[in-house]
Amino acid sequence: MTAPVLEVRDLKVYYHTARGPVKAVDGVSFTLAPKTRLGLVGESGSGKSTMALALMRMIKPPGRIDGGQILLDGQDLVQLSQDEMRRVRLNQIAMVPQGAMNSLNPVTRIRQQIVDGLRAHDIKMTKREMDKRVAEVLSWVDLHPSVGDMYPHELSGGMKQRVCIAIAISLRPKVIIADEPTSALDVVVQRQVMETIGRVQEELGAAVILIGHDMGLMVQFVDRLAVMYGGKIAEQGHMRDIFREPLHPYTRLLIQSLPKLEDKGELKGIPGIAPSLLNAPPGCLFHVRCPEALPVCKTVTPPPQELRPARLVACHLYDAAPVVAGAVAAPVAGKEQAA
Amino acid sequence: MTAFLELRNVTKVFSSGILRKKRTVALDNLSLKIDTDRPMVKAIAGESGSGKTTLGMMLMGFLSPTSGSVLYNGKDMRSLNRDEQRAFRREVQAVFQDPFSVYNPFYPVDHVLEMPIEKFKLAKSRREARALMEEALSAVGLQPAETLGRFPHQLSGGQRQRIMVARALLLKPRLIIADEPVSMVDASLRATILESLRKLNRDFGISILYITHDLTTAYHVSNHILVLYRGSLAEAGDVEHVIKQPKHPYTQLLVDSIPWPDLEHSWGKNRIPSGKSAVQPVSATACKFADRCPHAMPVCGQQPPPLYRVDPTRAAACFLHQEAAVLPREEINALFV
C-alpha cells in the first residue's frame, strides 16, 4: 500500500461563540491515497465546508483548530506558521471554493488573476513565459488562450468555474479540494466541469476531495466516500461498497431519499432536522432522527469500528459484531474520542 | 371550453442597452393551457437562460408578453377588473427558489401565514386564523407547535420552504407555481418538500407547475413535462416517455448528463460532444440547438423546426422526426392526456 498523500488524524475545529463552543468538526480522521478521489457528503451544517477550510488552514476566528493533525506528505499543516502555510497553499494543496465563480475579481482580466497566484509563490518568469504558462493552464481546463484577455462577466458560469479550477491547479498541487464546485450550474455544464476536474486530476496525478450533498454526483465521480453527520464521520469506505450496502442508518436513509430512474414512487425524505452543534448532547447526534436508535445511543458516542476491510462505521448497532481491535490502527482508521 | 390559465402564442423579448437595441428572446411563440378540472403536475425544465422562469413570471402576471396573450378564465390578463385580479391573486400561488430571503428576520414565521389570512379575510377571529394556520402546516408535514412562534433563523431551509407551501395552501388556490423550490435545499430534504407538493396535488386537487433544471425530481413529481431550450420548446409530453426515451437531441443531452445515483448508470458511457457542430445557424429563426447538436443537418440552420408528434403523448421540435405529423403549437395540450 502506498503512503497516503493526506492523512487527517482526530481533527477538531470548534467555533468559540459566546454561548459555548460549536463543534463543527469533532474528531475526524481519514486518509487520502495519491491519485484517488474522496467524496465528503453531508447536509448543511454537517461540518463539511469547515473541514475544507481547515485543510487549507483558512479557519477564521471565532473558529479554531483545537486538536488533531493534518499530515500532507508527512508534514503537519496544523503546526506550520502562517508564512509557511502560505507557501503550501496553492502549491501543494489547493481549493476550488463553493460558488467559486463569484470569487473572481470583476475588474481584472483572467490572465492577471492566474498570474497573481503564480507571483505570490515567487515564480519569476518573463512576460512571454508567463503568457505561455497562462495559455497552458487554461488549456488544461479546455479553455481557449484568448480567455486570458477576458473579464469574468464575459464568461458563462461554467467557464468561470473552469477558470477557478485552472487557478487552483496552476502550481500542480498534490491535493485539490473542490467544495460543491457545481452547485450553481445546470446538469450539462455540471458534467463538463466534473469531467474537467477528473481529467486534470488524472493528468496531474493529484488527489481530489469532492465536498457536496449530491449523492448522484458522488456515485459518478469518487472512489471513496465519507459520510459526515454532525461534525463526525458516520461511515466511510469504498463508494461502491457503501452504495451497495450502506451500514449506518443515516447513510441508508440518505441513499433511500435519492430519486432514482426506477420505482417512481413516494419520495422518502429523512425526518427531523440537522442537530445544532452548539452544546451538543452526549451520545450519537443522529439518535433523535434514527429509526433504529437503541437506549445506549442517547448516552454514548459511538466510536468508528472497522466492520469490513477499509470500511468504518460509527454506530452502536454493530457493537455486538466482532471488532478487530488491531485493525483499527490501520492507516485508514483513527481513534475518535468521546465528546 | 376555456382553460383556467392559458398562454397563447406568447413571445417575450427583453431589450437592453442605451438604445434598447440588444434584444434577448426569452420565450418564443409558446402556447400552453393549464386546466384545473383534472389537476396535474406539469414540469417546465431547462437550463439557465431557457426561459423557464420568464414563463412562470408571465403565468403569475408579473410580466406581460411582448406578443401573444395570457388568458385567465378566457380573459386577457391585461383587462382584468379589480375583483378578477383579486380572485386571480388568490387562485394562483407561488413558491419561490430562495427560502431565506422571503422571510423578514424581525418577525416570527407566523407573519407570512397571517398576512394572506388578513388580506383575503379568511378568518373571522384570531382563533379561527390560528386553526387555519395549524391545518395548513400539518398538511405539509410540519408540527404547528414546533413551528409557530419561531423566528426564521431557528428553522432549517427545508422547514422554511415547507412553510411557503403551507402559505400557498392557506388560500386554497387552484394552481401553485413552484419555481425551483428545492434547488437551495439539501438533497436529503428535497424529497420531503416535493412530497408535500405532490400531496397538495393529490389530496387537495391543486394543479402544480414545477419549474426546475433538475430532471430527476421533475421525473418523480410530474405527469407531464415541457423541455425548453433558449426560449423555444424542444420537447413536451408524458414524463415517462420524455425522460426514458428522449427524442430531441437536447433532451437526450440533458438526460445523459444527470448524475444518477446508480452504480450501473455511469456518465462515462456516452461522452458529450463538447465541441461545436458543423452546422451554424444562418437564420435567426433556425433551430437554436443546431450549433451544439451532434445530429445537425443543413435544414436545421435555415428554418425553425415545427413540433412533430412522434407518438400520441409526446412531441419534439426536431427535423430528425420529419416523418411524423406536425402538431400546431397551439394544440400542444392534446399531448397531455
XYZ file of C-alpha atoms in Angstrom:
676
model
C 0.000 0.000 0.000
C 1.309 3.398 -0.954
C 1.722 6.065 1.676
C -1.220 8.420 1.824
C -0.723 11.900 0.410
C -3.002 13.358 3.058
C -3.791 11.979 6.455
C -6.147 13.661 8.864
C -5.992 12.448 12.454
C -8.619 13.244 15.028
C -9.150 16.757 13.692
C -11.201 19.135 15.842
C -12.413 22.511 14.677
C -14.536 24.463 17.133
C -16.170 27.850 16.755
C -15.880 29.560 20.104
C -19.064 31.582 20.499
C -20.373 33.471 23.493
C -22.835 30.649 24.086
C -20.218 27.930 24.062
C -18.166 26.027 21.512
C -19.783 24.858 18.276
C -18.087 21.609 17.417
C -18.225 21.869 13.637
C -15.602 19.180 13.096
C -15.225 16.877 16.040
C -12.641 14.137 15.908
C -12.491 13.390 12.198
C -9.897 11.005 10.781
C -9.411 9.869 7.230
C -6.677 9.248 4.724
C -6.347 10.097 1.080
C -4.185 7.945 -1.165
C -2.359 9.615 -4.052
C -4.323 9.936 -7.311
C -7.627 8.973 -5.725
C -10.925 10.768 -5.338
C -12.585 11.050 -1.965
C -16.123 12.287 -1.538
C -17.248 14.061 1.603
C -21.053 14.189 1.783
C -23.332 15.613 4.388
C -26.227 18.017 4.793
C -25.872 21.720 5.589
C -24.304 22.104 8.988
C -22.595 18.728 8.975
C -19.192 20.403 9.035
C -18.062 19.509 5.553
C -17.203 23.038 4.446
C -15.444 23.727 7.759
C -13.457 20.583 7.064
C -12.362 22.007 3.699
C -11.345 25.314 5.226
C -9.443 23.549 7.993
C -7.431 21.536 5.466
C -6.428 24.852 3.893
C -5.784 26.326 7.365
C -8.266 29.061 6.498
C -10.495 28.872 9.566
C -11.210 32.376 10.840
C -11.928 33.411 14.423
C -14.005 32.618 16.384
C -13.197 29.292 14.743
C -10.002 27.472 15.670
C -8.345 24.134 15.043
C -8.478 22.725 18.552
C -6.709 19.471 18.047
C -5.549 16.801 15.678
C -3.150 16.658 12.799
C -3.336 17.295 9.072
C -0.411 15.433 7.554
C 0.339 16.388 3.968
C 3.100 14.062 2.802
C 4.068 13.650 6.423
C 4.211 17.386 7.170
C 1.733 18.537 9.822
C -0.057 21.591 8.433
C -1.524 22.464 11.834
C 1.969 23.218 13.181
C 3.086 25.459 10.319
C 3.466 29.219 10.766
C 1.206 31.497 8.739
C 4.015 32.221 6.311
C 4.970 28.597 5.855
C 1.324 27.720 5.299
C 1.018 30.448 2.684
C 3.712 28.689 0.670
C 1.956 25.339 0.932
C -1.415 26.689 -0.185
C -1.973 26.512 -3.931
C 1.460 24.960 -4.295
C 0.701 21.648 -2.592
C -2.939 21.849 -1.568
C -5.457 23.981 -3.418
C -9.154 24.618 -3.152
C -11.956 25.375 -5.573
C -14.308 27.124 -3.158
C -18.093 26.985 -3.110
C -19.577 29.419 -5.626
C -16.060 29.900 -6.912
C -17.256 31.709 -9.977
C -18.266 34.638 -7.809
C -14.804 34.806 -6.308
C -13.172 36.124 -9.464
C -12.269 39.788 -9.420
C -14.716 41.506 -11.789
C -12.351 44.307 -12.808
C -9.261 42.244 -13.573
C -8.566 40.169 -16.649
C -8.426 36.389 -16.220
C -4.743 36.292 -17.169
C -3.829 38.604 -14.310
C -5.790 36.543 -11.806
C -3.888 33.412 -12.801
C -0.563 35.284 -12.765
C -1.286 36.657 -9.276
C -1.283 33.147 -7.874
C 1.999 32.283 -9.571
C 3.660 35.529 -8.462
C 2.602 35.023 -4.877
C 4.636 31.849 -4.945
C 7.769 33.640 -6.140
C 7.732 32.222 -9.600
C 9.889 34.533 -11.664
C 9.212 34.486 -15.351
C 9.462 36.808 -18.292
C 6.213 38.126 -19.676
C 6.415 35.752 -22.602
C 6.930 32.730 -20.370
C 4.070 33.880 -18.210
C 1.772 34.147 -21.243
C 2.753 30.663 -22.270
C 2.095 29.356 -18.782
C -1.336 31.013 -18.632
C -2.266 29.522 -22.000
C -1.114 26.115 -20.810
C -3.077 26.326 -17.565
C -6.195 27.386 -19.474
C -5.776 24.544 -21.945
C -5.807 22.061 -19.060
C -9.380 23.056 -18.410
C -10.406 23.170 -22.092
C -10.405 26.936 -22.359
C -9.006 28.871 -25.295
C -5.932 31.038 -24.528
C -7.935 34.119 -25.574
C -9.997 33.675 -22.401
C -6.973 35.101 -20.594
C -7.724 38.503 -22.080
C -11.330 38.493 -20.973
C -13.071 39.795 -17.898
C -15.205 37.482 -15.735
C -18.511 38.975 -16.943
C -17.696 37.898 -20.475
C -17.675 34.249 -19.448
C -20.506 31.839 -18.736
C -20.914 30.247 -15.307
C -19.291 27.011 -16.414
C -16.339 28.850 -17.956
C -15.825 30.920 -14.790
C -15.868 27.744 -12.764
C -13.244 26.248 -15.054
C -11.102 29.372 -14.648
C -11.243 28.809 -10.889
C -10.156 25.218 -11.397
C -7.344 26.476 -13.632
C -6.151 28.812 -10.874
C -6.351 26.002 -8.320
C -4.211 23.675 -10.428
C -1.796 26.290 -11.780
C 1.016 25.078 -9.487
C 0.226 21.379 -9.832
C -0.863 20.767 -6.245
C -0.890 17.274 -4.765
C -4.330 17.691 -3.297
C -7.268 19.563 -4.830
C -10.259 20.287 -2.610
C -13.454 21.035 -4.531
C -16.217 22.390 -2.289
C -19.535 21.984 -4.121
C -17.873 23.037 -7.376
C -21.015 22.713 -9.458
C -23.831 23.680 -7.118
C -24.906 26.698 -9.188
C -24.587 25.066 -12.602
C -27.072 23.135 -14.679
C -26.601 19.429 -15.370
C -24.934 19.686 -18.755
C -22.350 22.192 -17.545
C -22.020 20.292 -14.283
C -20.996 17.212 -16.171
C -18.463 19.150 -18.237
C -16.941 20.742 -15.134
C -16.738 17.431 -13.289
C -15.165 15.769 -16.305
C -12.642 18.603 -16.427
C -11.733 18.080 -12.767
C -11.476 14.342 -13.338
C -9.237 14.658 -16.374
C -6.976 17.238 -14.727
C -6.711 15.035 -11.660
C -5.584 12.100 -13.777
C -3.133 14.155 -15.820
C -1.521 15.870 -12.835
C -1.640 12.770 -10.661
C -3.259 14.775 -7.891
C -5.752 13.560 -5.325
C -9.194 15.173 -5.134
C -11.543 15.717 -2.218
C -15.026 16.448 -3.523
C -17.340 18.031 -0.993
C -21.062 18.144 -1.584
C -24.517 16.908 -0.752
C -25.392 15.413 -4.098
C -25.045 11.670 -3.778
C -25.615 11.244 -7.513
C -22.535 13.278 -8.253
C -20.540 11.233 -5.738
C -21.586 7.989 -7.404
C -20.402 9.311 -10.732
C -17.130 10.749 -9.534
C -15.448 9.419 -6.396
C -13.647 6.207 -5.399
C -14.025 6.527 -1.653
C -16.774 8.168 0.332
C -17.011 9.630 3.817
C -20.478 10.489 5.098
C -20.438 13.329 7.617
C -23.117 13.931 10.183
C -22.970 16.491 12.964
C -19.244 17.133 12.644
C -18.249 13.474 12.686
C -17.816 10.829 10.050
C -20.715 8.390 10.272
C -19.413 5.960 7.704
C -16.525 5.725 5.297
C -15.377 3.200 2.767
C -15.312 2.460 -0.935
C -18.062 4.259 -2.809
C -19.395 1.113 -4.426
C -19.478 -0.854 -1.175
C -21.288 1.905 0.694
C -23.768 2.353 -2.076
C -24.488 -1.342 -2.443
C -24.811 -1.894 1.257
C -24.994 1.175 3.496
C -24.375 0.168 7.108
C -25.031 3.368 9.076
C -28.764 4.178 9.346
C -28.080 7.762 8.227
C -26.325 6.602 5.063
C -29.171 4.209 4.427
C -31.789 6.971 4.693
C -29.650 9.295 2.594
C -29.455 6.771 -0.212
C -33.154 5.953 0.062
C -34.059 9.627 -0.261
C -32.490 9.814 -3.710
C -34.767 9.933 -6.692
C -33.885 7.065 -8.999
C -34.917 6.225 -12.509
C -36.602 3.038 -11.380
C -39.507 2.784 -8.985
C -41.085 6.151 -9.463
C -42.985 6.231 -6.245
C -43.192 8.070 -2.982
C -40.251 10.290 -2.275
C -38.764 9.499 1.083
C -37.105 12.274 2.997
C -35.160 11.991 6.208
C -37.427 13.097 9.057
C -36.234 15.678 11.560
C -33.599 18.357 11.209
C -29.846 18.557 11.420
C -28.614 18.805 15.019
C -27.368 22.025 16.499
C -23.683 21.622 17.190
C -23.801 24.193 19.962
C -23.729 22.423 23.312
C -24.445 19.154 21.581
C -25.772 16.496 23.952
C -23.738 13.360 24.623
C -24.385 10.243 22.632
C -24.848 9.763 18.925
C -26.068 13.017 17.357
C -28.257 11.097 14.942
C -30.262 9.231 17.567
C -33.210 11.679 17.533
C -33.801 11.023 13.842
C -32.667 7.420 13.760
C -35.352 4.774 13.153
C -33.170 2.113 14.753
C -31.918 4.012 17.813
C -31.023 1.983 20.904
C -31.053 3.254 24.510
C -27.254 3.408 24.509
C -27.310 5.879 21.591
C -28.546 8.640 23.902
C -25.590 8.477 26.204
C -22.514 7.069 24.496
C -20.899 8.432 21.366
C -20.329 5.505 19.023
C -16.679 5.126 18.040
C -15.819 4.233 14.450
C -15.491 0.498 14.053
C -13.841 -1.270 11.166
C -16.582 -3.674 10.201
C -15.095 -4.665 6.873
C -11.662 -4.034 5.415
C -11.343 -0.293 4.777
C -14.881 0.297 5.985
C -15.527 2.321 9.137
C -18.937 2.781 10.689
C -19.717 4.774 13.835
C -22.912 3.159 15.052
C -23.948 1.187 18.116
C -25.976 -1.237 16.002
C -22.757 -3.045 15.295
C -21.413 -3.125 18.849
C -22.082 -6.844 19.090
C -20.178 -7.530 15.906
C -16.641 -8.783 16.430
C -14.410 -5.769 16.222
C -10.883 -6.392 15.075
C -9.160 -4.182 17.582
C -5.786 -4.197 15.904
C -7.184 -3.387 12.502
C -8.472 -0.035 13.695
C -4.902 1.167 13.870
C -4.507 0.654 10.118
C -3.784 3.838 8.163
C -7.419 4.216 7.092
C -8.615 4.411 10.633
C -8.312 6.777 13.513
C -9.483 6.702 17.063
C -12.275 9.004 17.923
C -12.500 10.471 21.356
C -15.788 10.569 23.120
C -17.061 14.146 23.180
C -64.021 25.128 -23.139
C -61.905 27.866 -21.669
C -58.820 26.869 -19.765
C -58.134 28.189 -16.288
C -54.902 29.780 -17.400
C -53.605 29.899 -20.926
C -50.559 31.144 -22.755
C -51.484 31.804 -26.371
C -48.543 32.167 -28.793
C -46.606 34.066 -26.198
C -43.294 35.698 -27.031
C -41.266 37.705 -24.573
C -38.371 39.857 -25.670
C -36.182 41.721 -23.219
C -34.330 44.644 -24.716
C -31.375 46.293 -23.104
C -28.645 48.759 -23.861
C -28.911 52.531 -24.226
C -30.989 52.391 -27.386
C -32.794 49.208 -26.343
C -31.202 47.575 -29.330
C -29.846 44.497 -27.669
C -32.707 42.047 -27.782
C -32.955 38.790 -25.910
C -35.771 36.468 -26.842
C -36.637 34.872 -23.528
C -39.644 32.984 -24.761
C -40.516 32.237 -28.356
C -44.069 31.534 -29.505
C -45.152 29.294 -26.684
C -48.672 28.058 -26.103
C -49.835 26.179 -23.064
C -53.141 25.603 -21.341
C -53.446 24.830 -17.688
C -56.651 23.079 -16.781
C -57.614 22.711 -13.204
C -60.503 20.287 -13.741
C -58.032 17.450 -13.842
C -55.283 18.603 -11.512
C -51.909 17.604 -12.874
C -48.290 18.299 -12.066
C -46.540 19.830 -15.037
C -42.811 20.351 -15.086
C -41.058 23.073 -17.048
C -37.442 22.041 -17.437
C -34.434 23.697 -18.971
C -31.006 25.098 -18.223
C -30.257 28.629 -17.047
C -31.463 31.046 -19.694
C -34.003 28.679 -21.183
C -36.902 30.983 -20.342
C -38.488 28.768 -17.717
C -38.631 31.461 -15.052
C -39.935 34.023 -17.567
C -42.736 31.599 -18.350
C -43.575 31.295 -14.662
C -43.489 35.067 -14.191
C -45.951 35.562 -17.032
C -48.329 32.965 -15.661
C -48.210 34.795 -12.341
C -48.951 38.078 -14.061
C -45.656 39.690 -13.081
C -44.615 40.141 -16.704
C -46.645 40.931 -19.800
C -45.872 39.210 -23.073
C -44.303 41.165 -25.943
C -46.737 39.459 -28.296
C -49.451 36.893 -27.776
C -51.614 36.835 -24.692
C -52.025 35.335 -21.267
C -55.632 34.420 -20.547
C -57.213 33.855 -17.169
C -60.575 32.094 -17.488
C -60.537 33.131 -21.126
C -59.949 36.800 -20.387
C -56.760 38.675 -21.197
C -54.760 39.335 -18.055
C -54.323 42.963 -19.010
C -58.057 43.617 -18.985
C -58.980 42.080 -15.653
C -61.052 44.242 -13.342
C -60.277 44.632 -9.652
C -62.340 41.717 -8.448
C -60.953 39.425 -11.098
C -57.426 40.472 -10.226
C -58.115 39.684 -6.628
C -59.541 36.293 -7.490
C -56.509 35.629 -9.659
C -54.123 36.544 -6.852
C -55.876 34.061 -4.654
C -56.239 31.212 -7.099
C -52.668 31.284 -8.362
C -49.987 30.960 -5.702
C -46.238 30.875 -5.907
C -43.405 29.128 -4.120
C -40.037 30.636 -4.932
C -36.497 29.384 -5.013
C -34.966 31.086 -2.023
C -36.477 30.118 1.332
C -34.145 32.554 3.085
C -34.947 35.916 1.542
C -38.754 35.685 1.658
C -38.819 35.981 5.430
C -38.431 39.157 7.413
C -35.932 38.207 10.112
C -37.620 40.505 12.663
C -40.938 38.673 12.622
C -41.735 35.135 13.674
C -42.572 32.892 10.742
C -46.262 33.220 11.653
C -46.128 36.558 9.865
C -46.052 35.076 6.364
C -49.084 32.978 7.235
C -51.029 35.777 8.939
C -50.639 38.184 6.039
C -52.720 36.272 3.487
C -55.361 35.468 6.133
C -55.669 39.162 6.872
C -55.549 40.393 3.274
C -58.068 37.906 1.981
C -60.166 37.961 5.167
C -60.038 34.203 5.534
C -60.783 34.152 9.248
C -63.279 35.917 11.474
C -61.356 35.580 14.694
C -57.822 35.055 15.935
C -58.714 31.561 16.962
C -60.035 30.740 13.530
C -56.884 32.156 11.960
C -54.760 30.020 14.243
C -56.759 26.910 13.316
C -56.274 27.640 9.615
C -52.541 28.067 10.075
C -52.249 24.838 12.030
C -54.237 22.954 9.450
C -52.051 24.208 6.602
C -48.828 23.419 8.450
C -49.984 19.901 9.281
C -50.857 19.325 5.636
C -47.231 19.890 4.644
C -45.930 17.653 7.406
C -44.862 20.275 9.951
C -45.730 20.275 13.644
C -47.617 23.556 14.263
C -46.493 23.665 17.900
C -42.850 23.413 16.892
C -43.131 25.881 14.045
C -45.393 28.768 15.039
C -43.786 31.485 17.090
C -40.297 30.653 15.859
C -38.067 33.044 14.002
C -36.794 32.225 10.501
C -33.222 31.657 11.665
C -34.409 28.951 14.050
C -35.703 26.809 11.212
C -33.910 24.886 8.512
C -34.176 25.762 4.845
C -36.389 22.740 4.294
C -38.813 23.776 7.034
C -38.933 27.346 5.762
C -39.687 26.155 2.273
C -42.487 23.930 3.558
C -43.990 26.925 5.383
C -44.091 28.648 1.998
C -46.004 25.670 0.635
C -48.341 25.899 3.632
C -48.848 29.608 2.942
C -49.820 28.832 -0.638
C -52.208 26.153 0.596
C -53.959 28.531 3.039
C -55.563 30.358 0.142
C -56.988 27.165 -1.342
C -55.539 28.009 -4.746
C -56.245 26.170 -7.956
C -52.684 26.423 -9.196
C -49.324 26.610 -7.442
C -46.341 27.744 -9.458
C -43.188 26.452 -7.822
C -40.058 27.982 -9.317
C -37.023 25.865 -8.365
C -38.458 25.210 -4.891
C -35.741 22.762 -3.886
C -32.593 23.965 -5.594
C -31.329 25.726 -2.459
C -32.262 22.939 -0.101
C -30.204 19.923 0.897
C -30.658 16.801 -1.152
C -31.928 14.906 1.884
C -34.684 17.473 2.481
C -35.738 17.833 -1.143
C -37.795 14.703 -1.007
C -39.980 15.983 1.845
C -40.758 19.282 0.113
C -41.560 17.645 -3.192
C -43.670 15.075 -1.436
C -45.703 17.841 0.211
C -46.258 19.456 -3.186
C -47.429 16.149 -4.580
C -49.731 15.703 -1.636
C -51.403 19.044 -2.349
C -51.979 17.874 -5.877
C -53.371 14.520 -4.838
C -55.379 15.416 -1.738
C -56.476 18.981 -2.419
C -56.779 18.827 -6.202
C -54.374 21.695 -6.771
C -52.563 21.848 -10.098
C -48.829 22.322 -9.820
C -46.429 23.897 -12.265
C -42.976 22.757 -11.253
C -40.208 24.846 -12.789
C -36.800 23.224 -12.497
C -33.483 22.425 -14.070
C -33.393 19.087 -12.306
C -34.836 16.346 -14.467
C -34.515 13.749 -11.720
C -37.029 15.424 -9.462
C -39.164 16.519 -12.418
C -39.437 12.888 -13.403
C -40.597 11.930 -9.936
C -43.170 14.587 -9.201
C -44.734 15.408 -12.536
C -47.152 13.856 -15.004
C -46.153 15.983 -17.977
C -43.024 17.839 -18.894
C -42.044 20.657 -21.227
C -38.358 20.998 -22.031
C -37.295 24.487 -23.056
C -34.101 25.479 -24.802
C -33.241 29.175 -25.192
C -36.867 30.179 -25.117
C -38.172 27.553 -27.516
C -39.995 24.365 -26.770
C -37.706 21.414 -27.525
C -39.838 18.526 -26.379
C -43.071 18.055 -24.492
C -45.280 15.242 -23.359
C -45.686 12.446 -20.915
C -42.815 12.496 -18.426
C -42.205 8.721 -18.574
C -41.601 8.852 -22.313
C -39.626 12.067 -22.374
C -37.155 11.046 -19.676
C -36.827 7.370 -20.536
C -36.701 7.708 -24.313
C -35.934 11.321 -25.138
C -36.395 12.137 -28.819
C -34.916 15.630 -29.058
C -31.089 15.695 -29.076
C -31.146 18.395 -26.393
C -33.309 16.330 -24.077
C -31.002 13.398 -24.761
C -28.040 15.532 -23.732
C -29.826 16.637 -20.560
C -30.859 13.136 -19.585
C -27.353 11.797 -20.270
C -25.869 14.452 -18.010
C -27.947 13.636 -14.968
C -25.706 12.248 -12.241
C -27.982 9.318 -11.446
C -27.296 7.834 -8.045
C -26.917 4.470 -9.675
C -23.755 2.427 -9.975
C -24.815 0.849 -13.244
C -25.784 4.114 -14.868
C -22.451 5.812 -15.234
C -21.584 9.000 -17.040
C -18.575 7.695 -18.910
C -20.551 5.648 -21.407
C -21.643 8.346 -23.801
C -19.370 11.326 -23.774
C -20.976 14.619 -24.555
C -19.622 16.263 -27.678
C -18.375 19.467 -26.143
C -17.241 20.967 -29.438
C -19.447 22.803 -31.856
C -21.277 21.088 -34.674
C -20.573 21.752 -38.327
C -23.904 23.470 -38.847
C -24.026 27.125 -37.958
C -27.444 28.735 -37.962
C -27.716 31.150 -40.866
C -31.089 32.485 -39.929
C -32.138 33.930 -36.618
C -35.196 31.700 -36.599
C -33.292 28.465 -37.170
C -33.194 25.660 -34.653
C -31.454 27.173 -31.640
C -29.767 23.939 -30.751
C -28.226 23.497 -34.227
C -24.780 24.771 -33.234
C -24.460 22.234 -30.411
C -26.379 19.369 -31.938
C -24.471 16.204 -32.853
C -27.123 15.317 -35.461
C -27.422 18.743 -37.073
C -28.409 18.810 -40.751
C -28.269 21.736 -43.183
C -32.018 22.342 -42.807
C -31.567 22.924 -39.066
C -29.586 26.068 -39.745
C -32.179 27.515 -42.085
C -35.611 27.316 -40.545
C -37.157 26.649 -37.168
C -38.318 23.070 -36.670
C -42.052 22.638 -36.118
C -43.348 20.349 -33.408
C -43.527 16.785 -34.670
C -45.868 14.463 -32.874
C -43.555 11.492 -32.526
C -46.034 9.481 -30.505
C -49.562 10.170 -29.230
C -48.447 11.732 -25.956
C -45.274 13.474 -26.979
C -43.897 15.952 -29.486
C -40.367 17.064 -30.328
C -39.279 20.151 -32.228
C -36.585 18.486 -34.303
C -36.164 17.755 -38.010
C -34.924 14.269 -37.184
C -38.573 13.361 -36.782
C -39.852 14.847 -40.032
C -41.785 11.721 -40.916
C -44.151 12.329 -38.007
C -47.180 14.584 -38.286
C -46.769 18.257 -37.446
C -48.547 19.355 -34.304
C -49.624 23.012 -34.385
C -48.107 24.780 -31.388
C -51.495 25.955 -30.185
C -52.621 22.342 -29.859
C -49.847 21.240 -27.570
C -52.373 20.384 -24.896
C -53.519 17.438 -26.993
C -50.409 15.673 -25.694
C -51.331 15.987 -22.069
C -53.905 13.305 -21.510
